[in-house]
Coordinates of N, CA and C in Angstrom, one line a residue:
M1 N 132.0 -102.6 172.1 CA 131.0 -102.5 171.1 C 129.6 -102.5 171.7
E2 N 129.4 -103.1 172.9 CA 128.1 -103.2 173.5 C 127.6 -101.8 173.9
L3 N 128.5 -100.8 173.9 CA 128.0 -99.5 174.3 C 127.6 -98.6 173.1
I4 N 127.7 -99.1 171.9 CA 127.3 -98.4 170.7 C 125.8 -98.2 170.8
T5 N 125.3 -97.0 170.6 CA 123.9 -96.8 170.7 C 123.4 -96.2 169.3
A6 N 124.2 -95.9 168.4 CA 123.8 -95.4 167.1 C 123.3 -96.5 166.2
P7 N 122.4 -96.2 165.4 CA 121.9 -97.3 164.5 C 123.1 -97.8 163.6
T8 N 123.3 -99.1 163.6 CA 124.5 -99.6 162.9 C 124.1 -100.7 161.9
T9 N 124.6 -100.6 160.7 CA 124.5 -101.7 159.7 C 125.9 -102.1 159.3
I10 N 126.1 -103.3 159.3 CA 127.4 -103.9 158.7 C 127.1 -104.6 157.4
I11 N 127.7 -104.2 156.4 CA 127.6 -104.9 155.1 C 128.9 -105.6 154.8
N12 N 128.9 -106.9 154.6 CA 130.1 -107.6 154.4 C 129.9 -108.7 153.4
A13 N 130.8 -108.9 152.5 CA 130.8 -110.0 151.5 C 131.2 -111.3 152.2
E14 N 130.5 -112.3 151.9 CA 130.9 -113.6 152.5 C 132.2 -114.1 151.9
D15 N 132.7 -113.5 150.8 CA 134.0 -114.0 150.2 C 135.1 -112.9 150.4
D16 N 134.9 -112.0 151.4 CA 135.9 -110.9 151.6 C 137.2 -111.5 152.2
P17 N 138.3 -111.4 151.4 CA 139.5 -112.0 151.9 C 140.2 -111.2 153.0
M18 N 139.8 -109.9 153.2 CA 140.5 -109.0 154.2 C 139.7 -108.9 155.5
S19 N 138.4 -109.1 155.4 CA 137.6 -109.0 156.6 C 136.6 -110.2 156.6
A20 N 137.0 -111.2 157.3 CA 136.2 -112.4 157.3 C 134.8 -112.2 157.7
F21 N 133.9 -112.8 157.0 CA 132.4 -112.7 157.3 C 132.2 -113.1 158.8
D22 N 132.8 -114.1 159.3 CA 132.6 -114.5 160.7 C 132.9 -113.3 161.7
N23 N 133.9 -112.5 161.3 CA 134.3 -111.3 162.2 C 133.1 -110.3 162.1
A24 N 132.6 -110.1 161.0 CA 131.5 -109.2 160.8 C 130.3 -109.7 161.6
A25 N 130.0 -111.0 161.6 CA 128.9 -111.5 162.3 C 129.1 -111.4 163.8
R26 N 130.3 -111.6 164.3 CA 130.6 -111.5 165.7 C 130.4 -110.0 166.1
A27 N 130.9 -109.1 165.3 CA 130.8 -107.6 165.6 C 129.3 -107.3 165.7
A28 N 128.5 -107.8 164.7 CA 127.1 -107.4 164.7 C 126.4 -108.0 166.0
D29 N 126.8 -109.2 166.4 CA 126.2 -109.7 167.6 C 126.5 -108.9 168.9
R30 N 127.6 -108.2 168.8 CA 128.0 -107.4 170.0 C 127.4 -106.0 170.0
I31 N 126.9 -105.5 168.9 CA 126.4 -104.1 168.8 C 124.8 -104.2 168.9
P32 N 124.3 -103.6 169.9 CA 122.8 -103.7 170.1 C 122.0 -103.2 168.9
G33 N 121.1 -104.1 168.4 CA 120.3 -103.7 167.3 C 120.9 -103.6 166.0
C34 N 122.1 -104.1 165.9 CA 122.9 -104.0 164.6 C 122.2 -104.9 163.6
R35 N 122.2 -104.4 162.3 CA 121.7 -105.2 161.2 C 123.0 -105.6 160.4
L36 N 123.0 -106.9 160.1 CA 124.1 -107.5 159.4 C 123.6 -107.9 158.0
V37 N 124.2 -107.3 157.0 CA 123.8 -107.6 155.6 C 124.9 -108.5 155.0
A38 N 124.5 -109.7 154.6 CA 125.5 -110.6 154.0 C 125.3 -110.5 152.5
V39 N 126.4 -110.1 151.8 CA 126.5 -110.1 150.3 C 127.2 -111.4 149.9
P40 N 126.7 -112.2 149.1 CA 127.3 -113.5 148.7 C 128.7 -113.4 148.1
A41 N 128.9 -112.4 147.3 CA 130.2 -112.2 146.6 C 130.5 -110.7 146.4
G42 N 131.7 -110.5 146.1 CA 132.1 -109.1 145.8 C 133.4 -108.7 146.4
G43 N 133.9 -109.6 147.3 CA 135.2 -109.3 147.9 C 135.2 -108.1 148.8
H44 N 136.4 -107.6 149.1 CA 136.5 -106.5 150.1 C 135.8 -105.2 149.7
L45 N 135.7 -105.0 148.3 CA 135.1 -103.8 147.8 C 133.7 -103.9 147.4
L46 N 133.1 -105.1 147.7 CA 131.7 -105.4 147.4 C 131.4 -105.2 145.9
L47 N 132.4 -105.5 145.0 CA 132.2 -105.3 143.6 C 131.0 -106.1 143.1
G48 N 130.2 -105.4 142.3 CA 129.0 -106.0 141.8 C 127.8 -105.9 142.7
S49 N 128.0 -105.4 143.9 CA 126.9 -105.3 144.9 C 126.5 -103.9 145.2
E50 N 126.8 -103.0 144.2 CA 126.6 -101.6 144.4 C 125.1 -101.3 144.8
R51 N 124.2 -102.0 144.1 CA 122.8 -101.7 144.3 C 122.4 -102.1 145.8
V52 N 122.9 -103.2 146.3 CA 122.6 -103.6 147.6 C 123.1 -102.6 148.6
V53 N 124.4 -102.1 148.4 CA 125.0 -101.2 149.3 C 124.2 -99.9 149.3
Q54 N 123.8 -99.4 148.1 CA 123.1 -98.1 148.0 C 121.7 -98.3 148.7
E55 N 121.1 -99.4 148.5 CA 119.8 -99.6 149.2 C 119.9 -99.6 150.7
E56 N 121.0 -100.2 151.2 CA 121.2 -100.3 152.7 C 121.5 -98.9 153.2
V57 N 122.4 -98.2 152.5 CA 122.7 -96.8 153.0 C 121.5 -95.9 153.0
R58 N 120.7 -96.0 152.0 CA 119.4 -95.2 152.0 C 118.5 -95.6 153.1
A59 N 118.4 -96.9 153.4 CA 117.6 -97.4 154.5 C 118.0 -96.8 155.8
V60 N 119.3 -96.7 156.0 CA 119.8 -96.1 157.3 C 119.6 -94.6 157.3
A61 N 119.8 -93.9 156.2 CA 119.8 -92.5 156.1 C 118.3 -91.9 156.1
R62 N 117.4 -92.6 155.5 CA 116.0 -92.2 155.3 C 115.3 -91.7 156.5
P63 N 115.4 -92.5 157.6 CA 114.7 -92.0 158.8 C 115.2 -90.7 159.4
H64 N 116.4 -90.4 159.0 CA 117.1 -89.2 159.6 C 116.9 -88.0 158.6
G65 N 116.1 -88.1 157.6 CA 115.9 -87.1 156.6 C 117.1 -86.8 155.7
L66 N 117.9 -87.8 155.5 CA 119.1 -87.7 154.6 C 118.9 -88.4 153.3

């Protein structure tokens, strides 16, 4: 993961039963410049967090003209 050079954002719910938040935090620590977005609730599908997900995707895409 340390070799990843692409802008990276990890969005993970703190209550995700399939992908523990601690794993997301460890992955983010290993990816240079990675942004970790913690969503308090929403489970694996980030239900109820659509606005946060949309905003984060736009923030990543905007500098690239997308």
